[in-house]
Short mmCIF file of N, CA and C in Angstrom, two decimals:
data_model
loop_
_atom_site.label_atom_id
_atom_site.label_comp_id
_atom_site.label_asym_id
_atom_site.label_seq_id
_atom_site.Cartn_x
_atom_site.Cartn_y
_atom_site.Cartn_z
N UNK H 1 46.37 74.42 -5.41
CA UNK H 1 47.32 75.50 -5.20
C UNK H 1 46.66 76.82 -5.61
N UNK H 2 46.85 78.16 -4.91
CA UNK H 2 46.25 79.35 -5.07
C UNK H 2 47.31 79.98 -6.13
N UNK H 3 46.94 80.83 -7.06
CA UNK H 3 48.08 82.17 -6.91
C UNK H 3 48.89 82.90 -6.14
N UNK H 4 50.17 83.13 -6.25
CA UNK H 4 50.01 83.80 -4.98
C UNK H 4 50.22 85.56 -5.34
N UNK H 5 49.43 85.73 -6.31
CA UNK H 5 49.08 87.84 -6.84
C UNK H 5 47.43 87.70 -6.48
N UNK H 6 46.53 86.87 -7.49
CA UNK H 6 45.38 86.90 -7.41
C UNK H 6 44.49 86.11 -6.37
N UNK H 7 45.11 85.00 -6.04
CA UNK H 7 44.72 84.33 -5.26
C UNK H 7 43.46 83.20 -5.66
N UNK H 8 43.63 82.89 -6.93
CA UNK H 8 42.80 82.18 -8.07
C UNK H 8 43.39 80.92 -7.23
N UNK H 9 42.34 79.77 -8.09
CA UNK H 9 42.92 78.45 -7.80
C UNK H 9 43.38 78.30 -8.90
N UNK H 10 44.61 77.24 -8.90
CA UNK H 10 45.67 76.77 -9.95
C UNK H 10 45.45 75.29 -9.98
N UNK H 11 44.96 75.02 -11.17
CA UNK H 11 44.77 73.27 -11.59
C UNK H 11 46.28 73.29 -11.43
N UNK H 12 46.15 71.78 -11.09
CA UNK H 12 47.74 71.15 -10.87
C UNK H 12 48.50 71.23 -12.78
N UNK H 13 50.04 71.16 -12.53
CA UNK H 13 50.53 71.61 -13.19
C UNK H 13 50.44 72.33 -14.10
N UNK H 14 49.33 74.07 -14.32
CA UNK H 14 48.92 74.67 -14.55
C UNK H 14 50.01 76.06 -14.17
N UNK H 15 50.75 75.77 -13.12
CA UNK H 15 51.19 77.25 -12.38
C UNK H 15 52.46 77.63 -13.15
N UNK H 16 53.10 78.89 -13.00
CA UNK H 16 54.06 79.74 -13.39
C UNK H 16 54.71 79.97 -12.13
N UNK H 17 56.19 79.96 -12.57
CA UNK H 17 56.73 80.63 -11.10
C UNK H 17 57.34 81.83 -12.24
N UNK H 18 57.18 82.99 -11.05
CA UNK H 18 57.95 84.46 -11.12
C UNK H 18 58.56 84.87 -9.92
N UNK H 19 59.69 85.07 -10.19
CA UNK H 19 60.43 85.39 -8.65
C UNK H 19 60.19 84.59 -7.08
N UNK H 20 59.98 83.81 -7.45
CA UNK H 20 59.98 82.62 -6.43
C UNK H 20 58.54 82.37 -5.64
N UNK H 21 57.46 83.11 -6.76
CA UNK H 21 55.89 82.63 -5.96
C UNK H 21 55.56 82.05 -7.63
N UNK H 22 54.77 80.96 -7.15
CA UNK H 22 53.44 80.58 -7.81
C UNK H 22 52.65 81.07 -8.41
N UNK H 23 52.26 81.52 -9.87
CA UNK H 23 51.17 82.37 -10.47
C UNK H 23 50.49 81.68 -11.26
N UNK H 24 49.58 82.17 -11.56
CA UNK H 24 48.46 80.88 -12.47
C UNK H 24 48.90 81.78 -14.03
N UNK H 25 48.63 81.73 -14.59
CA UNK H 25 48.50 81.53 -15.96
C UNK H 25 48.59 83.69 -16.81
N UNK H 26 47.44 83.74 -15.91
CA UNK H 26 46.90 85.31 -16.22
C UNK H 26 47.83 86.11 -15.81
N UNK H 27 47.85 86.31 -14.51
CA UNK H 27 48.64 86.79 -13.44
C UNK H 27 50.33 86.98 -14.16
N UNK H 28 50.88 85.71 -14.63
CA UNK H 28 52.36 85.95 -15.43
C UNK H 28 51.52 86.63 -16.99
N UNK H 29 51.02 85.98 -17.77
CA UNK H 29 51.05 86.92 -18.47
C UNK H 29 51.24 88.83 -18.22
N UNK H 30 49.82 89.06 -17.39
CA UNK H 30 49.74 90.77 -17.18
C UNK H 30 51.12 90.99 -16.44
N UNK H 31 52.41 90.09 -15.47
CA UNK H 31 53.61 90.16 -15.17
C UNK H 31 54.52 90.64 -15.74
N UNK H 32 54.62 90.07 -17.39
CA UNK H 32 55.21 89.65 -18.37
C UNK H 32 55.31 91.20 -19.59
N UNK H 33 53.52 91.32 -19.57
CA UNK H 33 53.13 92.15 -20.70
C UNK H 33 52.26 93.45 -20.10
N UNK H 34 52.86 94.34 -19.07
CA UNK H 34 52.08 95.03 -18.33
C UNK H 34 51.11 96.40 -19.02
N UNK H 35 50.03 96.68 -19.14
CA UNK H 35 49.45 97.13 -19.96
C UNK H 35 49.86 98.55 -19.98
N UNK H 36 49.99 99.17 -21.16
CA UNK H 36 50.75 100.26 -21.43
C UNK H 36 49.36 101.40 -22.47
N UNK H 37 49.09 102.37 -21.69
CA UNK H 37 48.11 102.89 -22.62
C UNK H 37 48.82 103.89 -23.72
N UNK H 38 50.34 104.46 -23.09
CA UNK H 38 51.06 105.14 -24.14
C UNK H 38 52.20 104.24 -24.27
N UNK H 39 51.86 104.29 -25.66
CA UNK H 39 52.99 103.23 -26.61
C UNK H 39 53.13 103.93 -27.45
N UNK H 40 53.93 104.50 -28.08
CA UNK H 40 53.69 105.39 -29.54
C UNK H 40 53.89 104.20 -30.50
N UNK H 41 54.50 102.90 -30.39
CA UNK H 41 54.95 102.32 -31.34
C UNK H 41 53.66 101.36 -31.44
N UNK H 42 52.76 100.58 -30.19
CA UNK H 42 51.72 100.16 -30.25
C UNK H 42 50.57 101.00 -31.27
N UNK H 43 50.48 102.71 -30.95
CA UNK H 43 49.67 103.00 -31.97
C UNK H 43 49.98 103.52 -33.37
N UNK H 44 51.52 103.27 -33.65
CA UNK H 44 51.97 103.44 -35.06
C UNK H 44 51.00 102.02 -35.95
N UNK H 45 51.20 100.98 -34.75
CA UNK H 45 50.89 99.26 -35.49
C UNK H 45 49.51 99.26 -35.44
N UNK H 46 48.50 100.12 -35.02
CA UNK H 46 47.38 99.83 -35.02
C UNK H 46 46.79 100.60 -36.00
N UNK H 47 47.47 102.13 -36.01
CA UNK H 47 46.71 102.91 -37.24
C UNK H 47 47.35 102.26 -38.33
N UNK H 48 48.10 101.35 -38.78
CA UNK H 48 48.95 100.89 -39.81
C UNK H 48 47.82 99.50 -40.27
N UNK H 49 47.98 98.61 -39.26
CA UNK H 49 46.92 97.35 -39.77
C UNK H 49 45.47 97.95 -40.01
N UNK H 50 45.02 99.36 -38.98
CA UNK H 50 43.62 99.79 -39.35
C UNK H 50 42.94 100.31 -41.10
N UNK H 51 44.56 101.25 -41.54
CA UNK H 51 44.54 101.45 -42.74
C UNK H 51 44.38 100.32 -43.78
N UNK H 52 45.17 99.49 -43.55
CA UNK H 52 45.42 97.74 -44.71
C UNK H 52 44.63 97.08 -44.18
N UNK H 53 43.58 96.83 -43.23
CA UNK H 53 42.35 96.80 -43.37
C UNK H 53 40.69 97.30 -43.88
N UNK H 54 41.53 98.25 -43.65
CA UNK H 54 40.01 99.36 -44.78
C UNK H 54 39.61 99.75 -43.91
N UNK H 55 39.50 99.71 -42.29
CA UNK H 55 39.15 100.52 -41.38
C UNK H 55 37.21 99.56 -40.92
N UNK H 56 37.45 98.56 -41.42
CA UNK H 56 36.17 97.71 -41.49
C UNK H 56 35.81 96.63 -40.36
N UNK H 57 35.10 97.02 -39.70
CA UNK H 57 35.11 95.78 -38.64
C UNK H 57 36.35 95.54 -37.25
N UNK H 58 36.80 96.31 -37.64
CA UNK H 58 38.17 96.03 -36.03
C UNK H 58 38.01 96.02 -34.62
N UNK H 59 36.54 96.34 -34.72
CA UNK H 59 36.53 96.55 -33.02
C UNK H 59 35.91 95.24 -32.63
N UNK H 60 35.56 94.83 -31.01
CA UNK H 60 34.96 94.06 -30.55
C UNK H 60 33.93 94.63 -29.79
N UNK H 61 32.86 93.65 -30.11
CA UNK H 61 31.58 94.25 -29.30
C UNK H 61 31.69 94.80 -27.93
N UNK H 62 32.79 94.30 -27.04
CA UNK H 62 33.20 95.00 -25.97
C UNK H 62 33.28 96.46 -26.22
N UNK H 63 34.56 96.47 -27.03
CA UNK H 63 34.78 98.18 -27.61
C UNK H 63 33.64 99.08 -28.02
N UNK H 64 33.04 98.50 -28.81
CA UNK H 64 32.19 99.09 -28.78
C UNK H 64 31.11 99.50 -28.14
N UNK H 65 31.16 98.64 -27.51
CA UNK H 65 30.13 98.74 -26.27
C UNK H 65 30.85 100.15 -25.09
N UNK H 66 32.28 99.77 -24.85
CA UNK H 66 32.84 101.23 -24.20
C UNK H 66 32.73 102.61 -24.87
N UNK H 67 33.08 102.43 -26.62
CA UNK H 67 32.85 103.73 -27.03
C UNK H 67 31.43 104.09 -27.00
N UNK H 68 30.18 103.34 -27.10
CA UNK H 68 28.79 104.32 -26.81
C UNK H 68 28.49 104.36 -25.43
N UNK H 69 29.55 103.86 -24.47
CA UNK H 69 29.15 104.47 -23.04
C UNK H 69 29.85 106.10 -22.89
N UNK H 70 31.00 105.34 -23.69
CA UNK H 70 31.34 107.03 -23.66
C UNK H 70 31.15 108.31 -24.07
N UNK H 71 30.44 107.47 -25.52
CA UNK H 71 29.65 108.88 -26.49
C UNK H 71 28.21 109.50 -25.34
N UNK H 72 27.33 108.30 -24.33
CA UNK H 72 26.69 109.01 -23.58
C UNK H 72 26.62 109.55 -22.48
N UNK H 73 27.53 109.02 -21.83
CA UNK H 73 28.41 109.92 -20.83
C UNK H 73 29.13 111.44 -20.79
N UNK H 74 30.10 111.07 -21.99
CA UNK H 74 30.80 111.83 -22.66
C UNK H 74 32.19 112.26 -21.78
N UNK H 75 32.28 110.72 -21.36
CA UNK H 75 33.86 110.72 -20.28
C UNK H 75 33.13 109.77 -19.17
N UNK H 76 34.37 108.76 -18.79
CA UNK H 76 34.26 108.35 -18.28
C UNK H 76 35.51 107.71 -17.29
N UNK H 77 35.45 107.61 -15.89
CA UNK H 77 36.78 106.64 -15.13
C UNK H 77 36.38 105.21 -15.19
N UNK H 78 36.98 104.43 -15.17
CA UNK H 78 37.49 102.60 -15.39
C UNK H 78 35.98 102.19 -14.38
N UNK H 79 36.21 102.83 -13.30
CA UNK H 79 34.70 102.30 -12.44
C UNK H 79 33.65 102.82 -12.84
N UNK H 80 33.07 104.03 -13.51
CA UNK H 80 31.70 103.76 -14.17
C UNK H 80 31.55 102.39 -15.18
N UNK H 81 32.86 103.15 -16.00
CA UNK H 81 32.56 101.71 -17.09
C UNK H 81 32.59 100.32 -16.60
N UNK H 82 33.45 100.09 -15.74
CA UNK H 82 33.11 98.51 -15.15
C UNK H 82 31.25 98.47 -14.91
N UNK H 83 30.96 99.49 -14.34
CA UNK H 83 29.84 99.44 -13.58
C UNK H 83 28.88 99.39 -14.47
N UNK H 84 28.94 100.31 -15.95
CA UNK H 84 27.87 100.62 -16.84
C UNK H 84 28.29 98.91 -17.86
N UNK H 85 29.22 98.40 -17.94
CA UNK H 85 29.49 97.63 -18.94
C UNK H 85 28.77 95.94 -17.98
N UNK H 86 28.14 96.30 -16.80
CA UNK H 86 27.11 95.43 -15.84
C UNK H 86 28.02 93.49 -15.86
N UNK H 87 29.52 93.52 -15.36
CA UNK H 87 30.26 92.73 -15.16
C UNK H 87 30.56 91.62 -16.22
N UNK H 88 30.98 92.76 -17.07
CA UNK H 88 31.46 91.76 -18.48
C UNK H 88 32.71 91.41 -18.57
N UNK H 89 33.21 92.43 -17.61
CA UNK H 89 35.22 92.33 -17.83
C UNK H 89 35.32 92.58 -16.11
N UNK H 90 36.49 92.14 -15.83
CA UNK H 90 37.29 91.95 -14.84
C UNK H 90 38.01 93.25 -15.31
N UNK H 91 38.75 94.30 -14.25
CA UNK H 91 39.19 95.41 -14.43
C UNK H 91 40.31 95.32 -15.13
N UNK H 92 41.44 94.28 -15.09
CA UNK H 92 42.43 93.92 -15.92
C UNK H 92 41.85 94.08 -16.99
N UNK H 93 40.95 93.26 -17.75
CA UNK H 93 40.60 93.02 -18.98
C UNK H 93 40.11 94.24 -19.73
N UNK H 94 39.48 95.01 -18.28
CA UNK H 94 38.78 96.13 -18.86
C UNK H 94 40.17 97.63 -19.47
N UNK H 95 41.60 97.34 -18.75
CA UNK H 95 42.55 97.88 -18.76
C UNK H 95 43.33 97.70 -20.41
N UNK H 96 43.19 96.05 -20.73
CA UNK H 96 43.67 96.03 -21.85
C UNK H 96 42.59 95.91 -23.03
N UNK H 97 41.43 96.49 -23.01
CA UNK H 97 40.27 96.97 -23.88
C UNK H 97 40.96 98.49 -24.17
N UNK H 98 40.33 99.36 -22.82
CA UNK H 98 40.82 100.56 -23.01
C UNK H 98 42.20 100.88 -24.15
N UNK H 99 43.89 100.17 -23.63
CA UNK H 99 45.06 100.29 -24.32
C UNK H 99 44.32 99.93 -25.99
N UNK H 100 43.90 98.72 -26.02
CA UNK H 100 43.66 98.54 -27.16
C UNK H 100 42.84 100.07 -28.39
N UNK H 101 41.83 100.48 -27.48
CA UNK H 101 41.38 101.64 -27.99
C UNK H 101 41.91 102.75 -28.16
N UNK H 102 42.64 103.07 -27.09
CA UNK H 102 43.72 104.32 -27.10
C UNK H 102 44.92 103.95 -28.10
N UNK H 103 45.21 103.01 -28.34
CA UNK H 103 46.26 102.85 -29.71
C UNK H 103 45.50 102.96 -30.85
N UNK H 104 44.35 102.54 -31.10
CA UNK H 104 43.64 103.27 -31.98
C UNK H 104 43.53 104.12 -32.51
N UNK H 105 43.86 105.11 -31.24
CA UNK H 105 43.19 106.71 -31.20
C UNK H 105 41.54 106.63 -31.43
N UNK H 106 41.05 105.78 -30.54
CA UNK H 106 39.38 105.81 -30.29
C UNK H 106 39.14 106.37 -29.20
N UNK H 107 40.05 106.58 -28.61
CA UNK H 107 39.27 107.06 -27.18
C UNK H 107 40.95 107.75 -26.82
N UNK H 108 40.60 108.72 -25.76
CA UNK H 108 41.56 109.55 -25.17
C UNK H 108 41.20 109.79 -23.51
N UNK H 109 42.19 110.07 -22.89
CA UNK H 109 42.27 110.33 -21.44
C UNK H 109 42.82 111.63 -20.67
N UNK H 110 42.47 111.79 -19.65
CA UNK H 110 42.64 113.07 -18.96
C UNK H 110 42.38 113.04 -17.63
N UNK H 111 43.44 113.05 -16.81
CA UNK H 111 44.04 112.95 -15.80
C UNK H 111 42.88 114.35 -14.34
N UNK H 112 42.25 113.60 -14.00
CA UNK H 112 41.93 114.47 -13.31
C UNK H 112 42.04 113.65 -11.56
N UNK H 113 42.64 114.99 -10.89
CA UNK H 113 43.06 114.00 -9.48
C UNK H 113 43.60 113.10 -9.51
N UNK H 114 43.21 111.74 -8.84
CA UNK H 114 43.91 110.56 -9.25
C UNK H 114 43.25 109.80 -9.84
N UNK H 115 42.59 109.94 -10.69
CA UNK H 115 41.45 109.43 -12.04
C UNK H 115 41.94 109.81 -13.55
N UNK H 116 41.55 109.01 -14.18
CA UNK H 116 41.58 108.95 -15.71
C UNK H 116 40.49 108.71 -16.29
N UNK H 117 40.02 110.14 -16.79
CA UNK H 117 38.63 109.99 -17.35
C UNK H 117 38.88 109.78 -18.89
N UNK H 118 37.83 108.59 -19.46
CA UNK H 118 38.21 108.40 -20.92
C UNK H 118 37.33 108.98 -21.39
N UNK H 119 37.63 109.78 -22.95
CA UNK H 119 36.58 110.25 -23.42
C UNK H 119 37.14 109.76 -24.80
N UNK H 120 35.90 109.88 -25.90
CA UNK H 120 36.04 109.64 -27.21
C UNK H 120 37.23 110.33 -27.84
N UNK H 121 37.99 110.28 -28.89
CA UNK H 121 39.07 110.68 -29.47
C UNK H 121 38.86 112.11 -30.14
N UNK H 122 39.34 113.29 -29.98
CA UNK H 122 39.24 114.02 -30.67
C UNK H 122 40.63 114.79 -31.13
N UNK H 123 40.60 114.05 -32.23
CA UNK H 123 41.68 114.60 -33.11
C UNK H 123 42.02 115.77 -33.34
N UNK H 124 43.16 116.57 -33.32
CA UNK H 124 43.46 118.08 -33.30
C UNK H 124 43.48 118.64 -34.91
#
């Protein structure tokens, strides 16, 4: 059985139904939990666990890997970084990296045309 959003194959009794199609697994989750880069309450909970952590270690080598594309860039849209990050993430994944960073306040965005260029965080 396929998906029927992504069009993945679905091991048998593996699938999700949403509104009367078939979804594999991923597909209902991102359904379910659609990625949100402004949350004010997502980045109340992140600068909160970042503090009662000590600010030590929180990122993932992914992240980090986006923030020094961006420190050499110095801005970037979702398709360089797919492109510079040389097919490590699927653009979904690469969507809930980004949220994850922007609740941070590691990185910030700016709307140009119909693009969102990310650049490093600069605090006012």
């Amino acid at each position: 059985m396929n998906c029927g959003l992504c069009g993945n194959d679905i091991p048998p009794g593996e699938e999700r139904e949403h509104l009367g199609k078939a979804i594999c697994e991923d597909c209902y989750m991102d359904t379910l939990s659609p990625v949100r880069t402004c949350d004010p309450w997502a980045t109340h909970s992140a600068k909160s666990f970042e503090r009662q952590a000590g600010n030590t270690g929180l990122l993932t080598s992914v992240q980090s890997e986006i923030l020094r594309i961006l420190e050499q860039t110095g801005g970037a849209d979702s398709k360089v970084l797919l492109k510079k990050l040389n097919g490590k993430l699927a653009y979904k994944k690469l969507e809930r990296e980004l949220a994850a960073l922007r609740h941070m306040e590691r990185i910030g965005g700016v709307r140009k045309h119909d693009r969102i260029i990310w650049h490093i965080w600069r605090s006012s």
